[in-house]
């Protein structure tokens, strides 16, 4: 207790030093804990299910014929066809449970309340494989998933039940309307559980067998082995390893491939067929569920986590330098204590205790910093992104992380100073003139080394932030190939409100006409696929080539659009014609392709008039004529590339139940919102309008991750630079105090003010040079790691790096300016009198 | 002033101002030193001898008076010009050696040459090495000062003072931090240097070492005095101290008696 009291008193006496250390550590620990909160929730936190470590996700990479629908649940190689899943579900003996799921957007109505929410189609073993027990009623079981469209039941999420139904137990047994279908509520999922997909908060769970009931226009692919859309996971038997499970399931999987599916792969060549038969199921850890968010956010989050830890390292280096200086200033006191009988361990313990107290205070205040950062991230990143259900907060894990960082910081900051203090020889220290003990060459080298490392780390952070800023700049200047200004967009989903496909098509036609007739609207068109939102529709296209055979192209982007689509979005006609009023339903089918399509098929000699089949998985007739070629554009996102595209008149193809609309105006597109609402309401006052915004805003929102990473990295870099400037100033001031006599001597020997300033500047520039090299090397490595996140930047962008280096140099010199001036004003007489 | 005159100081005054206090450290000093002379300045503590040496070495500027060094008036030079003159004309030897702890012996000796433009690194090295040989320290080129004895450190300091081939060596209590054996060796070294033509001005309070010089200058209360006057002043001072002691003893006896 005496030691604690003494340490506290010492820190309170030296309040300036203590405040500086606490604030510095609070910034470092707080930033790290704030980012960790997001990092933990997305990448580390397991699902709230029984023994999550026994869950595995299934994937079967390799070539396969047909179409693939993949979403936020994970990469496309992780989806399986419905019949294949049913085969595995029925015959497998390896797993304790095997389940499938796929998200579904639904309109849910209970009593008089209607809402558009996220739902989840789940197979019969979904809940049992997760080991969940209901909060109320029962959960979906195998019996509910046995027959297509038969068991019209639903399970509500606990939060939805509480929020919308007031936690009423009587709700179980009542009915709820989902996409216009009456379903019986059979139970409520346990609290905190909102599905197995991070970034999606499912509020209604329905059996997979209801997919074709709730989505009447979805392909009738329940028996289709070349339409892959289901995500699978399984629970391992107790004690079973992942390897054992993979070895157990693959004989069954490969038998199905060989005996059932291989004969259907008619469009694969021999090499592809061999690879198809070699496919095997891979098992991946499933404790955190299945989510594309985990994949897509891993690198950005790791970069941000790394950036904050670098910031903490810089903070620790600063604190270590401060503590080092303090130890050396207290060398006399330490020597006196030693002379009076204090043991070496006591001296070390006292310093470590002081550091621990300061780090604890830094950690506590750091939690406030973390809370602010979490709020900032929540407001800027998560609120404006497509993900939901991710709400980072300061929970026990974050507090534990902050405590761990505090402990590590205490050790990092006090380790070397404590060791130095323990090496102070009482006799030597007591014989030295007070305040002149600088700790020798080793301590000076360490102090300079720490600042050099800080310069390097801050430069790497600054360059990283600069690269993100440069990437964002490139993105904002990227040519989408479309005229995005002056365009308003929105979507409607009549299919979710009980419209039949025919009624929905009539509605779309009427709406297109009404929108085009609105005053100040120059052009209007529907499009099945939204533009520049990250979504895409890939499908195969067959086209007759010169030799008369088939050419298969797997990567063609499709869209079904209205006649005025090209005028509305400013896609220029290069050859042929655009769609017109003659391209009606029932008329000869036509398509327009872009220039990239022509290049991909190597049809520069002539593509107009060629016949294609938009659905290359079947041997259907080649009945669609290419009538026009338009300019290239980026269909998915600014960061996505130019893709080969084919456009069809939506009235000739399919029967979409959801459609996006685009309107061009010469004025402010926001001014159109009210008239658009009126136009839709005139057709159906109960039809919700979704995602109404200007196209430029839509594009901006897709850049939210780039902007957030850039701004967070920028914040870290600025904080790092401030810490470096403060650290360097402190080190130089301390060094100057130690070297006053030397500098005075140099002045006596003939060094003028300029010489002395140059000497200090040279010392600083050496630190900048070495730190700069370290920082550029680190930035180069980082740039390679993050290259996938950077748009139109190949590795390290040297212009950004040099600007960063210049900025760091300027800030370092600014921090050194005061000490340099003081050094130059040292009078030799004064300095040499310090005996 | 003839051509052999190296230092010519006239009516030099130095007043230090601290708050409302004026301290007259030098009260009108005249000093002339010819080339090749070996002069010692001695006197009791606080007499102004170190201040005079600082002014001689251009480490400080006089409040009043004229100072000509090697034919050039230097009393009113700017700080930068004084630095240049110091570098070319003066070699310092300090009581506390004042070697730079972070530099090796050879590097310490090179320091004055680094402030002189046009000297290559190799030449600096050669001249520093030669200076160290001259003082018998060539075998310690790569040692740090902390690895040397006090006497060795002072030899290195002498080498540093010599390396720039200055017009004059100024030594401020060069034996003050040394034991008698090392002190004598340093004095012998200075003597050798004088024999080979160096001009030396040395401040010391030790009569034994002052005797090494060919000419002795005595100072008392900020003024230069001759030896006889100094003896008289010292006797007066001693008498006054004895009287003070006697008065003090008497007053104590009276206090005890009452």
PDB file of N, CA, C and O in Angstrom, chain A residues 484-505:
ATOM      1  N   UNK A 484     -24.737  10.171 -65.253  1.00  0.00           N
ATOM      2  CA  UNK A 484     -25.365   9.915 -63.953  1.00  0.00           C
ATOM      3  C   UNK A 484     -26.009  11.159 -63.348  1.00  0.00           C
ATOM      4  O   UNK A 484     -26.827  11.032 -62.434  1.00  0.00           O
ATOM      5  N   UNK A 485     -25.638  12.328 -63.829  1.00  0.00           N
ATOM      6  CA  UNK A 485     -26.243  13.545 -63.266  1.00  0.00           C
ATOM      7  C   UNK A 485     -27.662  13.718 -63.800  1.00  0.00           C
ATOM      8  O   UNK A 485     -27.963  13.368 -64.946  1.00  0.00           O
ATOM      9  N   UNK A 486     -28.523  14.274 -62.959  1.00  0.00           N
ATOM     10  CA  UNK A 486     -29.885  14.575 -63.385  1.00  0.00           C
ATOM     11  C   UNK A 486     -30.777  13.358 -63.494  1.00  0.00           C
ATOM     12  O   UNK A 486     -31.767  13.383 -64.228  1.00  0.00           O
ATOM     13  N   UNK A 487     -30.409  12.292 -62.756  1.00  0.00           N
ATOM     14  CA  UNK A 487     -31.212  11.062 -62.830  1.00  0.00           C
ATOM     15  C   UNK A 487     -31.760  10.711 -61.447  1.00  0.00           C
ATOM     16  O   UNK A 487     -31.032  10.707 -60.465  1.00  0.00           O
ATOM     17  N   UNK A 488     -33.060  10.455 -61.406  1.00  0.00           N
ATOM     18  CA  UNK A 488     -33.698   9.978 -60.176  1.00  0.00           C
ATOM     19  C   UNK A 488     -34.016   8.498 -60.358  1.00  0.00           C
ATOM     20  O   UNK A 488     -34.379   8.076 -61.466  1.00  0.00           O
ATOM     21  N   UNK A 489     -33.858   7.725 -59.271  1.00  0.00           N
ATOM     22  CA  UNK A 489     -34.154   6.291 -59.364  1.00  0.00           C
ATOM     23  C   UNK A 489     -34.979   5.841 -58.170  1.00  0.00           C
ATOM     24  O   UNK A 489     -34.898   6.431 -57.087  1.00  0.00           O
ATOM     25  N   UNK A 490     -35.760   4.826 -58.372  1.00  0.00           N
ATOM     26  CA  UNK A 490     -36.504   4.187 -57.274  1.00  0.00           C
ATOM     27  C   UNK A 490     -36.894   2.793 -57.729  1.00  0.00           C
ATOM     28  O   UNK A 490     -36.672   2.423 -58.889  1.00  0.00           O
ATOM     29  N   UNK A 491     -37.449   2.017 -56.796  1.00  0.00           N
ATOM     30  CA  UNK A 491     -37.878   0.659 -57.143  1.00  0.00           C
ATOM     31  C   UNK A 491     -39.265   0.407 -56.567  1.00  0.00           C
ATOM     32  O   UNK A 491     -39.660   1.034 -55.571  1.00  0.00           O
ATOM     33  N   UNK A 492     -39.982  -0.494 -57.204  1.00  0.00           N
ATOM     34  CA  UNK A 492     -41.239  -0.984 -56.621  1.00  0.00           C
ATOM     35  C   UNK A 492     -41.250  -2.502 -56.755  1.00  0.00           C
ATOM     36  O   UNK A 492     -40.655  -3.058 -57.685  1.00  0.00           O
ATOM     37  N   UNK A 493     -41.919  -3.158 -55.800  1.00  0.00           N
ATOM     38  CA  UNK A 493     -41.974  -4.620 -55.782  1.00  0.00           C
ATOM     39  C   UNK A 493     -43.427  -5.073 -55.674  1.00  0.00           C
ATOM     40  O   UNK A 493     -43.847  -5.563 -54.608  1.00  0.00           O
ATOM     41  N   UNK A 494     -44.193  -4.946 -56.732  1.00  0.00           N
ATOM     42  CA  UNK A 494     -45.595  -5.359 -56.644  1.00  0.00           C
ATOM     43  C   UNK A 494     -45.745  -6.850 -56.340  1.00  0.00           C
ATOM     44  O   UNK A 494     -46.761  -7.273 -55.772  1.00  0.00           O
ATOM     45  N   UNK A 495     -44.728  -7.635 -56.713  1.00  0.00           N
ATOM     46  CA  UNK A 495     -44.790  -9.063 -56.419  1.00  0.00           C
ATOM     47  C   UNK A 495     -44.942  -9.350 -54.938  1.00  0.00           C
ATOM     48  O   UNK A 495     -45.531 -10.351 -54.533  1.00  0.00           O
ATOM     49  N   UNK A 496     -44.391  -8.481 -54.111  1.00  0.00           N
ATOM     50  CA  UNK A 496     -44.497  -8.695 -52.666  1.00  0.00           C
ATOM     51  C   UNK A 496     -45.852  -8.258 -52.129  1.00  0.00           C
ATOM     52  O   UNK A 496     -46.159  -8.449 -50.963  1.00  0.00           O
ATOM     53  N   UNK A 497     -46.607  -7.576 -52.978  1.00  0.00           N
ATOM     54  CA  UNK A 497     -47.911  -7.118 -52.518  1.00  0.00           C
ATOM     55  C   UNK A 497     -49.039  -7.906 -53.170  1.00  0.00           C
ATOM     56  O   UNK A 497     -50.170  -7.425 -53.300  1.00  0.00           O
ATOM     57  N   UNK A 498     -48.713  -9.077 -53.618  1.00  0.00           N
ATOM     58  CA  UNK A 498     -49.752  -9.975 -54.113  1.00  0.00           C
ATOM     59  C   UNK A 498     -50.060  -9.829 -55.587  1.00  0.00           C
ATOM     60  O   UNK A 498     -50.982 -10.468 -56.091  1.00  0.00           O
ATOM     61  N   UNK A 499     -49.303  -9.003 -56.316  1.00  0.00           N
ATOM     62  CA  UNK A 499     -49.545  -8.861 -57.754  1.00  0.00           C
ATOM     63  C   UNK A 499     -49.158 -10.162 -58.469  1.00  0.00           C
ATOM     64  O   UNK A 499     -48.142 -10.771 -58.137  1.00  0.00           O
ATOM     65  N   UNK A 500     -49.948 -10.523 -59.469  1.00  0.00           N
ATOM     66  CA  UNK A 500     -49.519 -11.625 -60.332  1.00  0.00           C
ATOM     67  C   UNK A 500     -48.480 -11.052 -61.304  1.00  0.00           C
ATOM     68  O   UNK A 500     -48.408  -9.827 -61.505  1.00  0.00           O
ATOM     69  N   UNK A 501     -47.665 -11.914 -61.917  1.00  0.00           N
ATOM     70  CA  UNK A 501     -46.683 -11.412 -62.879  1.00  0.00           C
ATOM     71  C   UNK A 501     -47.332 -10.576 -63.984  1.00  0.00           C
ATOM     72  O   UNK A 501     -46.774  -9.558 -64.404  1.00  0.00           O
ATOM     73  N   UNK A 502     -48.485 -10.986 -64.449  1.00  0.00           N
ATOM     74  CA  UNK A 502     -49.145 -10.228 -65.514  1.00  0.00           C
ATOM     75  C   UNK A 502     -49.568  -8.844 -65.012  1.00  0.00           C
ATOM     76  O   UNK A 502     -49.363  -7.820 -65.685  1.00  0.00           O
ATOM     77  N   UNK A 503     -50.161  -8.815 -63.809  1.00  0.00           N
ATOM     78  CA  UNK A 503     -50.601  -7.540 -63.245  1.00  0.00           C
ATOM     79  C   UNK A 503     -49.394  -6.633 -62.996  1.00  0.00           C
ATOM     80  O   UNK A 503     -49.456  -5.407 -63.213  1.00  0.00           O
ATOM     81  N   UNK A 504     -48.286  -7.238 -62.533  1.00  0.00           N
ATOM     82  CA  UNK A 504     -47.079  -6.451 -62.283  1.00  0.00           C
ATOM     83  C   UNK A 504     -46.568  -5.842 -63.590  1.00  0.00           C
ATOM     84  O   UNK A 504     -46.198  -4.662 -63.650  1.00  0.00           O
ATOM     85  N   UNK A 505     -46.573  -6.644 -64.669  1.00  0.00           N
ATOM     86  CA  UNK A 505     -46.100  -6.142 -65.969  1.00  0.00           C
ATOM     87  C   UNK A 505     -46.967  -4.984 -66.448  1.00  0.00           C
ATOM     88  O   UNK A 505     -46.459  -3.977 -66.961  1.00  0.00           O
TER      89      UNK A 505
END
